[in-house]
CSV table of C-alpha atoms in Angstrom, one decimal:
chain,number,residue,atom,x,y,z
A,694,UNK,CA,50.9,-44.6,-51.0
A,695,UNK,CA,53.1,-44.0,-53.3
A,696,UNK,CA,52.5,-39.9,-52.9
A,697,UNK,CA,53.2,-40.7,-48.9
A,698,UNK,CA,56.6,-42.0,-49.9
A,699,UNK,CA,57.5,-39.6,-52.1
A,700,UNK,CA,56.7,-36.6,-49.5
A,701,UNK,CA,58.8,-38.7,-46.8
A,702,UNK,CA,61.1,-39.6,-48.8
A,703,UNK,CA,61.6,-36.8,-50.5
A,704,UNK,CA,61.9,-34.5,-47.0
A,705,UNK,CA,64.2,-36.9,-45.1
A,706,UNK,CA,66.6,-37.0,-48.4
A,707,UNK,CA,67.1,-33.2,-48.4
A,708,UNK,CA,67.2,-32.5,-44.7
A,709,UNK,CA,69.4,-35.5,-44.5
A,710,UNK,CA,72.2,-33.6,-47.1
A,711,UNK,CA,71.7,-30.7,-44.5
A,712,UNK,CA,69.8,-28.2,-46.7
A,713,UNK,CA,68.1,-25.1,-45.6
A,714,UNK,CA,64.3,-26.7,-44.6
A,715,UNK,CA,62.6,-24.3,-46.9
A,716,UNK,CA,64.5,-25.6,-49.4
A,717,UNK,CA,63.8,-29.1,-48.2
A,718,UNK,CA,60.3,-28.1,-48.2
A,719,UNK,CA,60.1,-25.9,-52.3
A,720,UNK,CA,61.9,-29.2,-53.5
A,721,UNK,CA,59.6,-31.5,-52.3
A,722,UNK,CA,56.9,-29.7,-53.4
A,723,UNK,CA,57.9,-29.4,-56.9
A,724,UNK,CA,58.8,-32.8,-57.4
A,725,UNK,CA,55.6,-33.9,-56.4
A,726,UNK,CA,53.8,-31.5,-59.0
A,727,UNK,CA,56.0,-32.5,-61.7
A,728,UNK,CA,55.7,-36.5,-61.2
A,729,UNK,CA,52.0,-36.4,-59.7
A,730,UNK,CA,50.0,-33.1,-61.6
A,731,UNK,CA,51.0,-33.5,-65.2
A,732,UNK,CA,53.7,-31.5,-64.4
A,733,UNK,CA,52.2,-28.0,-63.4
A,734,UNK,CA,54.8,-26.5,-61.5
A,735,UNK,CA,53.9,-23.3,-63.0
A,736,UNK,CA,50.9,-23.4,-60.2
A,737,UNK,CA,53.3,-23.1,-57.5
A,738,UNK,CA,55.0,-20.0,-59.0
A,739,UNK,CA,51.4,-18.4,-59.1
A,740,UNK,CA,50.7,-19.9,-55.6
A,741,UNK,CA,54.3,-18.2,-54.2
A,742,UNK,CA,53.6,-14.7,-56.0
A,743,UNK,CA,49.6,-14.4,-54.3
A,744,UNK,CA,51.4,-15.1,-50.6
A,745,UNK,CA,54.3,-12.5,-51.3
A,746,UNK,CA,52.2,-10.2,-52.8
A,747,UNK,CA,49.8,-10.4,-49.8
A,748,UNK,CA,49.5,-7.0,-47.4
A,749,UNK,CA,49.0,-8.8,-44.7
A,750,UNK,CA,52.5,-10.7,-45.1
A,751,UNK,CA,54.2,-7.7,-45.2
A,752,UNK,CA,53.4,-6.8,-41.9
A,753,UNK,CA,55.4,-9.7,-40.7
A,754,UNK,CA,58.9,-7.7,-41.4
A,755,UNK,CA,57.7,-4.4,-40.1
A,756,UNK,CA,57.0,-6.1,-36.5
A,757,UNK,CA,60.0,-7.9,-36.2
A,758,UNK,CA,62.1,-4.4,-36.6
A,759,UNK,CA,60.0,-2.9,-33.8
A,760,UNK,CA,60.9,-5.5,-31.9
A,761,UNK,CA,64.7,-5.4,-32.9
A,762,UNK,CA,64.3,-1.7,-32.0
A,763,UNK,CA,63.3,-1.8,-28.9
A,764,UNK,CA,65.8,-5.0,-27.8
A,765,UNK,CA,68.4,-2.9,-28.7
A,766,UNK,CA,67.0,0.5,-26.3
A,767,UNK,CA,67.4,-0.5,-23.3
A,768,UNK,CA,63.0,0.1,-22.7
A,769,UNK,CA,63.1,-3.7,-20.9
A,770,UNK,CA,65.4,-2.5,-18.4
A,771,UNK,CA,63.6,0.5,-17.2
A,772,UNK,CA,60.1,-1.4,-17.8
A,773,UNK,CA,61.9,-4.1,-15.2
A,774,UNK,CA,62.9,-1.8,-12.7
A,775,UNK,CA,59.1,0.0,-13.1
A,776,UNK,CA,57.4,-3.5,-11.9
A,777,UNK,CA,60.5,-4.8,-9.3
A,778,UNK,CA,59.0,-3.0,-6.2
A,779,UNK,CA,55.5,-4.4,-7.1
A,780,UNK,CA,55.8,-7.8,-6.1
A,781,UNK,CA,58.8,-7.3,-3.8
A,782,UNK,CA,56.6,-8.9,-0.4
A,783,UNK,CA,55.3,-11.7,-2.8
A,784,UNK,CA,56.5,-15.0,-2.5
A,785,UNK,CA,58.9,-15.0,-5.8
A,786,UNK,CA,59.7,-11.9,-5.7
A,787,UNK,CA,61.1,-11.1,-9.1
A,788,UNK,CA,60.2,-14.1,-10.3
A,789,UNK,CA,56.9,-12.3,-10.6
A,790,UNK,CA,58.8,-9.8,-12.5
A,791,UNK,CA,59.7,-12.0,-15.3
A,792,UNK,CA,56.7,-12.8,-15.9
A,793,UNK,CA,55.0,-10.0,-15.8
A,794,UNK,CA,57.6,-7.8,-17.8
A,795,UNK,CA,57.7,-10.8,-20.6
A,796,UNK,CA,54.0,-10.3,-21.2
A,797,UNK,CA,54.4,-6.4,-21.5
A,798,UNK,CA,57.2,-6.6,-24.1
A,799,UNK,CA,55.7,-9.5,-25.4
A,800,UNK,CA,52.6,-7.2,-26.3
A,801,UNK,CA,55.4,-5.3,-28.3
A,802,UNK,CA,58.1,-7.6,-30.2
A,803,UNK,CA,55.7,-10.2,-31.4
A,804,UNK,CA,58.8,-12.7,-31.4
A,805,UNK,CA,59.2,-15.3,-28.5
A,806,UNK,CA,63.1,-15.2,-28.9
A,807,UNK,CA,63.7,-11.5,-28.6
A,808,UNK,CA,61.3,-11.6,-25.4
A,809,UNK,CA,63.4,-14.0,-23.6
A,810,UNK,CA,66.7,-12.0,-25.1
A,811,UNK,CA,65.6,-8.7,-24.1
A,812,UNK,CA,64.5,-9.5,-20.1
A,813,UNK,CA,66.9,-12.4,-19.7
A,814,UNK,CA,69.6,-9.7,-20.4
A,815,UNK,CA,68.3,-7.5,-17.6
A,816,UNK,CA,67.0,-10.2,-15.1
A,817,UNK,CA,69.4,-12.9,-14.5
A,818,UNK,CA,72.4,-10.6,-13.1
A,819,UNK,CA,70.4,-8.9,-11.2
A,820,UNK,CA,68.7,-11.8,-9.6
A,821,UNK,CA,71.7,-13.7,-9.0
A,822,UNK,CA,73.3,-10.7,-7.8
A,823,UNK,CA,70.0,-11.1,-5.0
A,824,UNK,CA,70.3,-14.9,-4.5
A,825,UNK,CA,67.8,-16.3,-6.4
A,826,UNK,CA,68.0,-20.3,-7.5
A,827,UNK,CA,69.7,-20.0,-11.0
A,828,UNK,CA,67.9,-22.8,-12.4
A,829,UNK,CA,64.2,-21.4,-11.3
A,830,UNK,CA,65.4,-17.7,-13.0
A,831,UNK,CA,66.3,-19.4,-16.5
A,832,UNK,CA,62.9,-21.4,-16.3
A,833,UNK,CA,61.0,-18.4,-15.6
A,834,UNK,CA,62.6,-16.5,-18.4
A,835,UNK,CA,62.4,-19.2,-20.9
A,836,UNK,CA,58.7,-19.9,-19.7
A,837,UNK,CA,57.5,-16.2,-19.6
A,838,UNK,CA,59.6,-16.0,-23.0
A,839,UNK,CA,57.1,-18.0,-24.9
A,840,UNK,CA,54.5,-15.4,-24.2
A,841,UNK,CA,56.0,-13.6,-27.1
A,842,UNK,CA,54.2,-15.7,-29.4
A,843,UNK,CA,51.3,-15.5,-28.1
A,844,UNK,CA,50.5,-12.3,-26.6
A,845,UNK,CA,49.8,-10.0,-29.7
A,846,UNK,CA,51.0,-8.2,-32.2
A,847,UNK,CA,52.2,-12.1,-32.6
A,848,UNK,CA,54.6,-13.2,-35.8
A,849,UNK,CA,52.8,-16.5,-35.1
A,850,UNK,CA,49.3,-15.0,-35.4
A,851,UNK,CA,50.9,-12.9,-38.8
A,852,UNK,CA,52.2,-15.7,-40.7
A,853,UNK,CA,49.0,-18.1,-39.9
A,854,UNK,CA,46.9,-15.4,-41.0
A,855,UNK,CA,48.7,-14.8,-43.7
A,856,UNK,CA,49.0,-18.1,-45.0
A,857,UNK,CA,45.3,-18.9,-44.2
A,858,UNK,CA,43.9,-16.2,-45.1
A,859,UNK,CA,42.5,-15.8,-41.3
A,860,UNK,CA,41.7,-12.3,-40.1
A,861,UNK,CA,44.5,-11.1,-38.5
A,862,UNK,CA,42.7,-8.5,-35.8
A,863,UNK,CA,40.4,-11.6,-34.6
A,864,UNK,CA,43.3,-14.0,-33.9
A,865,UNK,CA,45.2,-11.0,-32.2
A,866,UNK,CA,42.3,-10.2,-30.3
A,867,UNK,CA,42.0,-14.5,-29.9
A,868,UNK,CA,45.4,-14.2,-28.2
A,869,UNK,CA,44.8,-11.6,-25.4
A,870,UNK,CA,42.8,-13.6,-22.9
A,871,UNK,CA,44.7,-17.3,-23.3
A,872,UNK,CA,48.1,-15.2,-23.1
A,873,UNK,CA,47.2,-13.0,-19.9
A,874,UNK,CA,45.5,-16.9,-18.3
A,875,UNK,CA,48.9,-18.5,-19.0
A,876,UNK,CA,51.2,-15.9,-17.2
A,877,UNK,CA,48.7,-16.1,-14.4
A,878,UNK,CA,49.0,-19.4,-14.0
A,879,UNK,CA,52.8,-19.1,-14.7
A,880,UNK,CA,52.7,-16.6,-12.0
A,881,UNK,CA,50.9,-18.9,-9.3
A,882,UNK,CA,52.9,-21.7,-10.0
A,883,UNK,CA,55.9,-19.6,-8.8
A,884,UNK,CA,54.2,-18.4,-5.8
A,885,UNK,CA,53.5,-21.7,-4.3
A,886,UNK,CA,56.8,-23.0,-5.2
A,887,UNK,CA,58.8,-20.4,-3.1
A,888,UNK,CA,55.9,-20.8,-0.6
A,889,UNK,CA,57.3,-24.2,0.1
A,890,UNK,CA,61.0,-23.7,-1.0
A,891,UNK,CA,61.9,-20.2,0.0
A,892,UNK,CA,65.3,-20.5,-0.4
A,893,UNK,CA,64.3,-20.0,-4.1
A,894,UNK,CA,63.6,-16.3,-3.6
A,895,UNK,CA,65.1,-14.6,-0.9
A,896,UNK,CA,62.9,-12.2,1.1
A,897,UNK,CA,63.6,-8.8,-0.1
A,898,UNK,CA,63.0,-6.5,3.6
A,899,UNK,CA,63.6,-3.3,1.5
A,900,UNK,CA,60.0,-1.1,1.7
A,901,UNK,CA,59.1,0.9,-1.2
A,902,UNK,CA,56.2,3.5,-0.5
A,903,UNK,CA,53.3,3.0,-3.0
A,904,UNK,CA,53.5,6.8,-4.3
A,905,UNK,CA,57.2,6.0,-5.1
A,906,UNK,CA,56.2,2.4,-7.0
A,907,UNK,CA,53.1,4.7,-9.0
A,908,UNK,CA,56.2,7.0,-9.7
A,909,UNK,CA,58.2,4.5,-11.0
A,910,UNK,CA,55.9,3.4,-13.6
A,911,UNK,CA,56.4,6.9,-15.1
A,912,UNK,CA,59.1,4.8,-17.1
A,913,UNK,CA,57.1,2.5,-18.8
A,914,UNK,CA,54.1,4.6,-20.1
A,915,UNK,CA,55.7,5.3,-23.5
A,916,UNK,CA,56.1,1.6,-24.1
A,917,UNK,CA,52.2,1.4,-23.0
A,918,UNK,CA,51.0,4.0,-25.4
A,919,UNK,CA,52.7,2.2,-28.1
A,920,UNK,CA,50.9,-1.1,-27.4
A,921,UNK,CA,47.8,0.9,-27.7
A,922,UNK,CA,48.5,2.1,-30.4
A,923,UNK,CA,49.4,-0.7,-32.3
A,924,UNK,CA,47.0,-3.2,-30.5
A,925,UNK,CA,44.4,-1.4,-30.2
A,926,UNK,CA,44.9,0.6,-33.8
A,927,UNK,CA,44.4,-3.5,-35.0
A,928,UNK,CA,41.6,-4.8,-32.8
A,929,UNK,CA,39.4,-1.6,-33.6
A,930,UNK,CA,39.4,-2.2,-36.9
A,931,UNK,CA,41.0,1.5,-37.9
A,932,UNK,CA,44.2,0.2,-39.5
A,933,UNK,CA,45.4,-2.7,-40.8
A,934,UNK,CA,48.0,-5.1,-39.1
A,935,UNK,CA,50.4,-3.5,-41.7
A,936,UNK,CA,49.8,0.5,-41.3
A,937,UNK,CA,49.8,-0.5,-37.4
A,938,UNK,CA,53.2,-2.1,-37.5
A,939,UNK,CA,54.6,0.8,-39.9
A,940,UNK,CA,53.1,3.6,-37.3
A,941,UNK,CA,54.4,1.6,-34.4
A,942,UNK,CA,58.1,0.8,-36.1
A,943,UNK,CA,57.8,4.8,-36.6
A,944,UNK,CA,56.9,5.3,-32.6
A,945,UNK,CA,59.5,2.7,-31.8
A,946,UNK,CA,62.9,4.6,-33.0
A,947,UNK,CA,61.0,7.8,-31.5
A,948,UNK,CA,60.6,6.5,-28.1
A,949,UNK,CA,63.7,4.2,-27.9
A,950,UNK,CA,65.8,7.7,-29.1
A,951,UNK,CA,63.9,9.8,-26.9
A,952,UNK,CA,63.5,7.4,-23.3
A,953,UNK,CA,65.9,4.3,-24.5
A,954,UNK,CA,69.5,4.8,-25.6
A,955,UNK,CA,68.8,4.0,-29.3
A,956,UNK,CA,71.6,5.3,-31.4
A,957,UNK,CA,71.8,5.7,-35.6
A,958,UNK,CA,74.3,2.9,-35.4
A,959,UNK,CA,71.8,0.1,-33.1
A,960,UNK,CA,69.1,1.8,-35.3
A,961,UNK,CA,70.8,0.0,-38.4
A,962,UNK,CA,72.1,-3.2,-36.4
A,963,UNK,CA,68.0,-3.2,-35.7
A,964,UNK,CA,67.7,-3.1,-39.4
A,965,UNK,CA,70.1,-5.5,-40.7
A,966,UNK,CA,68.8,-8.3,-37.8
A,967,UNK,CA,65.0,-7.7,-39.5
A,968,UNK,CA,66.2,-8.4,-42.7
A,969,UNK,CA,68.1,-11.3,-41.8
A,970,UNK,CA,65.0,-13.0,-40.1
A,971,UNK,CA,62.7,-12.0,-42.4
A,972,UNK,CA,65.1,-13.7,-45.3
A,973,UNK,CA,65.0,-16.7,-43.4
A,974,UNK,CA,61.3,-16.6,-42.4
A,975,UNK,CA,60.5,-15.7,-46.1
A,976,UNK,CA,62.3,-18.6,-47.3
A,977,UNK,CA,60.5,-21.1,-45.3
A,978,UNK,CA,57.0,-19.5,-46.4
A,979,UNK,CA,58.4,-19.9,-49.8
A,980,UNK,CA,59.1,-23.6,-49.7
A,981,UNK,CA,56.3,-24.3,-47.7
A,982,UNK,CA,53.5,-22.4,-49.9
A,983,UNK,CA,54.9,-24.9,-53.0
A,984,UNK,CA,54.3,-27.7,-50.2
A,985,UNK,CA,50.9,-26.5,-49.9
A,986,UNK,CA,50.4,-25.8,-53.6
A,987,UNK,CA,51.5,-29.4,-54.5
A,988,UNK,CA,49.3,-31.2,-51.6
A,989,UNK,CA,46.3,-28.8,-52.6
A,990,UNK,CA,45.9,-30.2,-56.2
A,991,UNK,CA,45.9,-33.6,-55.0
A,992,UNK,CA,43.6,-33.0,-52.5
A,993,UNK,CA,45.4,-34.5,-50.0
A,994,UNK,CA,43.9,-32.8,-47.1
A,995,UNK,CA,39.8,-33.9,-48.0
A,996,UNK,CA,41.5,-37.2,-48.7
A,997,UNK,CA,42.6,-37.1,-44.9
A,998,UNK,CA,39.4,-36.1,-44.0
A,999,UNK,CA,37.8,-39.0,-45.7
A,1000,UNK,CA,40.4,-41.2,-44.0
A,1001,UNK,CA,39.8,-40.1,-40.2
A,1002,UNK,CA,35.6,-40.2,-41.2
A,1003,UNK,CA,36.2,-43.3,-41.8
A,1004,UNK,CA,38.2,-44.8,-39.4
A,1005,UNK,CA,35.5,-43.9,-36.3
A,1006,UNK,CA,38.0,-42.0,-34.2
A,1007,UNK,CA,36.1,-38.7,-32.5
A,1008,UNK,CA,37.0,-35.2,-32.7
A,1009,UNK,CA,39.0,-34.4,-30.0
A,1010,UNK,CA,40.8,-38.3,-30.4
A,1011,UNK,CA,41.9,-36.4,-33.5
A,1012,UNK,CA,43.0,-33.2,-32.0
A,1013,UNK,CA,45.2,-35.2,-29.2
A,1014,UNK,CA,46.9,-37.1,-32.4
A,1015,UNK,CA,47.6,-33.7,-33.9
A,1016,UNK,CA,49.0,-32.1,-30.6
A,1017,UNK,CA,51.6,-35.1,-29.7
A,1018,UNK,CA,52.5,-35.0,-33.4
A,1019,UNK,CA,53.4,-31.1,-32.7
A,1020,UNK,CA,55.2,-32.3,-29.6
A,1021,UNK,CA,56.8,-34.4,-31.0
A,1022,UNK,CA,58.4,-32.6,-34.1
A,1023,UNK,CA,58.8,-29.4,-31.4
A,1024,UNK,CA,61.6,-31.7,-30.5
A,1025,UNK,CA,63.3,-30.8,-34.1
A,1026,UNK,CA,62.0,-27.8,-35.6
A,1027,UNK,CA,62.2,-24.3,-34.5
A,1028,UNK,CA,58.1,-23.2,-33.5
A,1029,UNK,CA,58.0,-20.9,-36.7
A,1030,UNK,CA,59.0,-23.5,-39.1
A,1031,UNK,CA,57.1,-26.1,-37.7
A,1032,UNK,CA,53.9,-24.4,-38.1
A,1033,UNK,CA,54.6,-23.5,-41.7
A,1034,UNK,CA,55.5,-26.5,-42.6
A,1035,UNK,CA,52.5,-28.4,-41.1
A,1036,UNK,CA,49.8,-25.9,-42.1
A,1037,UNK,CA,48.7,-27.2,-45.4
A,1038,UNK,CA,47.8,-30.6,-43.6
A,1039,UNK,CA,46.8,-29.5,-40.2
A,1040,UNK,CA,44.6,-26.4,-41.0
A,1041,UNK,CA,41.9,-27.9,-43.6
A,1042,UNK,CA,41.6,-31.3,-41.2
A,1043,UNK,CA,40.9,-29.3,-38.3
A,1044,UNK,CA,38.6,-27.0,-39.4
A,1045,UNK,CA,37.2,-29.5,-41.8
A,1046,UNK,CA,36.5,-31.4,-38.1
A,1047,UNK,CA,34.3,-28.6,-37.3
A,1048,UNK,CA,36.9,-26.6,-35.1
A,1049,UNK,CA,36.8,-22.7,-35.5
A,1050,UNK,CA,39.5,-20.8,-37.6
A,1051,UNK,CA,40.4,-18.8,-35.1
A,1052,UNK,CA,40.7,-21.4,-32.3
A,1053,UNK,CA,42.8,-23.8,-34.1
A,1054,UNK,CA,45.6,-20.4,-34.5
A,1055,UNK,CA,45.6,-20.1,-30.7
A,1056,UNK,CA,45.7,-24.0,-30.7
A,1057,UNK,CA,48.7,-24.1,-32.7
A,1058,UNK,CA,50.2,-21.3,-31.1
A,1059,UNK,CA,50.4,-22.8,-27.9
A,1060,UNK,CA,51.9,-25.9,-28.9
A,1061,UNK,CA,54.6,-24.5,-30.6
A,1062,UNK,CA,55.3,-22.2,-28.1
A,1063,UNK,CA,56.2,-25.4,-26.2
A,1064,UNK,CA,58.7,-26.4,-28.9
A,1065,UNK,CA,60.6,-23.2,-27.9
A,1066,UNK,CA,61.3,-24.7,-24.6
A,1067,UNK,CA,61.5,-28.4,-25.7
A,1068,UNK,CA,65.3,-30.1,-26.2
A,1069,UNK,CA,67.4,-30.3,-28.5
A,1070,UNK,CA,66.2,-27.4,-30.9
A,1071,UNK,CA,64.2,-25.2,-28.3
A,1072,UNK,CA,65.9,-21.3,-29.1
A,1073,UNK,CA,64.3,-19.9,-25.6
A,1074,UNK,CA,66.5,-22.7,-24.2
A,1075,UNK,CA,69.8,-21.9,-26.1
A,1076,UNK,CA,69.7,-18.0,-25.9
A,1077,UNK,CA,69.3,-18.4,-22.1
A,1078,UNK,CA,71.9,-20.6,-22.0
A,1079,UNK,CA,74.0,-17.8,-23.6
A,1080,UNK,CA,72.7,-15.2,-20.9
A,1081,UNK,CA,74.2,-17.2,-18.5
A,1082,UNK,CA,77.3,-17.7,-20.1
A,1083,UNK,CA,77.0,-21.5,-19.6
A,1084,UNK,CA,76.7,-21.6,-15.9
A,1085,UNK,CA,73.0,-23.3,-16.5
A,1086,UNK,CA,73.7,-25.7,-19.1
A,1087,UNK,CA,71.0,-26.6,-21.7
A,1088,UNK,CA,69.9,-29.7,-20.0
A,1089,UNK,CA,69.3,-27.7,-16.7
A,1090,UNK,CA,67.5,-25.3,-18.0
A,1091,UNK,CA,65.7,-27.6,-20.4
A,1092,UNK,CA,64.9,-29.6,-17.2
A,1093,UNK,CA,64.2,-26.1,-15.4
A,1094,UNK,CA,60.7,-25.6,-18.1
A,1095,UNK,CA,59.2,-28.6,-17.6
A,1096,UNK,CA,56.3,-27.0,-15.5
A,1097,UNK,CA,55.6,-24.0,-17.7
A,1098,UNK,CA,55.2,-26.6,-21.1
A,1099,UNK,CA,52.9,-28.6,-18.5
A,1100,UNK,CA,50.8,-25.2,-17.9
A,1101,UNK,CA,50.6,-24.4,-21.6
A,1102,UNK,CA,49.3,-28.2,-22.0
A,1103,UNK,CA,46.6,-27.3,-19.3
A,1104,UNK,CA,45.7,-24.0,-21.9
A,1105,UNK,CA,45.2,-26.4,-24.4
A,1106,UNK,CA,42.8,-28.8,-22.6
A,1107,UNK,CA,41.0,-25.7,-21.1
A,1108,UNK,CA,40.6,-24.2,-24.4
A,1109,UNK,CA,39.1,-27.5,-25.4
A,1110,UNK,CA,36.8,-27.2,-22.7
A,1111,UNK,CA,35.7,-23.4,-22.9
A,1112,UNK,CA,36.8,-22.4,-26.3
A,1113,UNK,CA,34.5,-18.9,-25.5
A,1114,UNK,CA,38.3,-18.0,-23.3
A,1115,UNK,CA,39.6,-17.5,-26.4
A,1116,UNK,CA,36.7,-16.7,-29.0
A,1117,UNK,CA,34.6,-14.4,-26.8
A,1118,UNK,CA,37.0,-11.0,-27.5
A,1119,UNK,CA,37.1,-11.5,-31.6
A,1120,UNK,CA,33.4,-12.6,-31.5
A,1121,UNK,CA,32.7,-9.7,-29.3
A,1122,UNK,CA,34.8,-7.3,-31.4
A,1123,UNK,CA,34.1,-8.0,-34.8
């Protein structure tokens, strides 16, 4: 009891004084070796330099600058004009766009945030140039937005990896099937939407010959062959998640200079962006690895286990606690932060439960994802906000979501269902 209050405690007092959470986080964590482990704080120094020192961490920077390179090109706007004239006689229209365009540069940037950025910047004036309902665009953006995440090369999938020492190429290849079901089923809830509210999508009467839509995709074959090659590079086992994202930062600059309009100067904007998030990323693994350090010696997490054993609630009973408590502090915590934070707990009571690694990373995944899109703290919500230059406040487009956090829920109970939809590629793979 008195560890519980301590950890609590010892949170809420340094978030409350408004410091930095990994901060919040390292502090906690060392004054909880001190007081409750004889005072072996020099554990958590080893702990931090086996994470930083890991080469599968280090992959985590390199992906985020091919992401920030490729934001900065201009690629998303020729990708989107590559896919407009494919579902211009579908009900939705561009709608469909979004979606689909989110999942291709999602396969690419690894970063929910700098999905949304990148097509939100090209979509909305372009489809309220058209007519489309304002409030449905932002919703598809900040919906297909989350895909980021999800669809790999995924910072989520890096850092979980990382930090559980998970194979990286079997939760990539995990990610490929739930991510390509939800933006389906993002996609079919648009279609019969502006089935029975048209207005929501104009009809676009223009005709666009199907030679001239194959030529059009001329554009976007670049940003294909990079996928592939960093993908598939992954998921065939011939390089590691690092050497794929230092090849594919490398192919990045070549194709953004050569196709995009990437200049030396965006080039180092691209640069100085990476390091920036990284910082801040790095910073939370650091606070949270002491976290984990300090509630490893205790063995807090077997103690859990004992705990739930004994109180007779089932499996998935313990699964739905753990998702609402994720929904919950989605309300509060940025997606990456949350999951870091939560790791050292969640992970070992999960798969102590009998639930598979690699499930439990597309599990978490998910729900985070939905804290991207969840009030106050949701960044899909407040960048697309920005797009807009406030004409959709947050609360519209916060309302505007609702159904594309509702779909992700329906992942999650599938998942739970069929867990093969997103274990059959890794199992078949590796």
């Amino acid at each position: 009891m008195l560890f519980w209050a301590t950890l609590i405690g010892g949170l809420m007092t340094t978030a409350g004084t408004s410091v930095a959470l990994g901060a919040a986080l390292g502090l906690t964590g060392l004054v909880i070796l001190h007081f409750f482990s004889n005072g072996a704080t020099s554990l958590a120094v080893d702990a931090i330099w086996n994470v930083f020192n890991s080469f599968t961490l280090s992959a985590v920077p390199m992906f985020i600058l091919l992401g920030e390179i490729l934001l900065r090109s201009g690629i998303s706007q020729k990708a989107y004009s590559a896919f407009s004239p494919v579902f211009r006689k579908v009900p939705g229209g561009l709608l469909h766009t979004n979606i689909a365009v989110c999942t291709l540069f999602g396969a690419v940037s690894g970063s929910s945030l700098s999905t949304a950025a990148a097509i939100g910047s090209v979509a909305y004036p372009e489809m309220t140039r058209r007519g489309y309902d304002k409030d449905t665009i932002v919703g598809s953006l900040a919906g297909g937005g989350t895909l980021g995440l999800l669809i790999p090369p995924s910072l989520s999938f890096l850092i979980f990896g990382a930090l559980t020492e998970t194979s990286i190429g079997r939760l990539f290849a995990a990610g490929i099937v739930p991510g390509l079901l939800v933006g389906l089923m993002f996609m079919a809830y648009l279609f019969f939407r502006c089935v029975r509210n048209p207005s929501l999508a104009p009809t676009d009467t223009e005709k666009t010959p199907f030679l001239e839509i194959l030529a059009g995709f001329k554009h976007i074959w670049p940003l294909l062959a990079l996928i592939i090659a960093v993908i598939g590079s992954i998921v065939g086992g011939w390089a590691t998640p690092t050497e794929a994202a230092g090849v594919g930062v490398v192919l990045a600059a070549i194709i953004s200079a050569i196709w995009g309009d990437l200049t030396f100067a965006k080039l180092l904007e691209a640069i100085k962006q990476s390091v920036l998030l990284f910082s801040a990323i790095g910073f939370l693994v650091l606070g949270a690895t002491i976290l984990a350090q300090s509630v490893s010696i205790l063995g807090i997490p077997q103690q859990i286990l004992i705990t739930v054993a004994d109180s007779g609630l089932g499996t998935y009973n313990v699964l739905l606690i753990v998702v609402l408590i994720y929904l919950i502090l989605g309300c509060f915590f940025d997606g990456l932060s949350l999951m870091i934070m939560t790791l050292p707990v969640v992970f070992p009571l999960l798969t102590g439960l009998g639930f598979d690694p690699i499930w439990v990373g597309v599990i978490i995944t998910i729900v985070i994802e939905i804290g991207q899109v969840t009030p106050p703290v949701g960044l899909n919500l407040s960048v697309l906000t920005a797009l807009t230059n406030n004409q959709v406040s947050l609360g519209r487009v916060a309302i505007a979501t609702v159904p594309y956090w509702l779909i992700h829920l329906f992942a999650i109970f599938m998942l739970t269902l069929f867990p093969a939809l997103a274990l059959f590629l890794p199992n078949l793979l590796f």
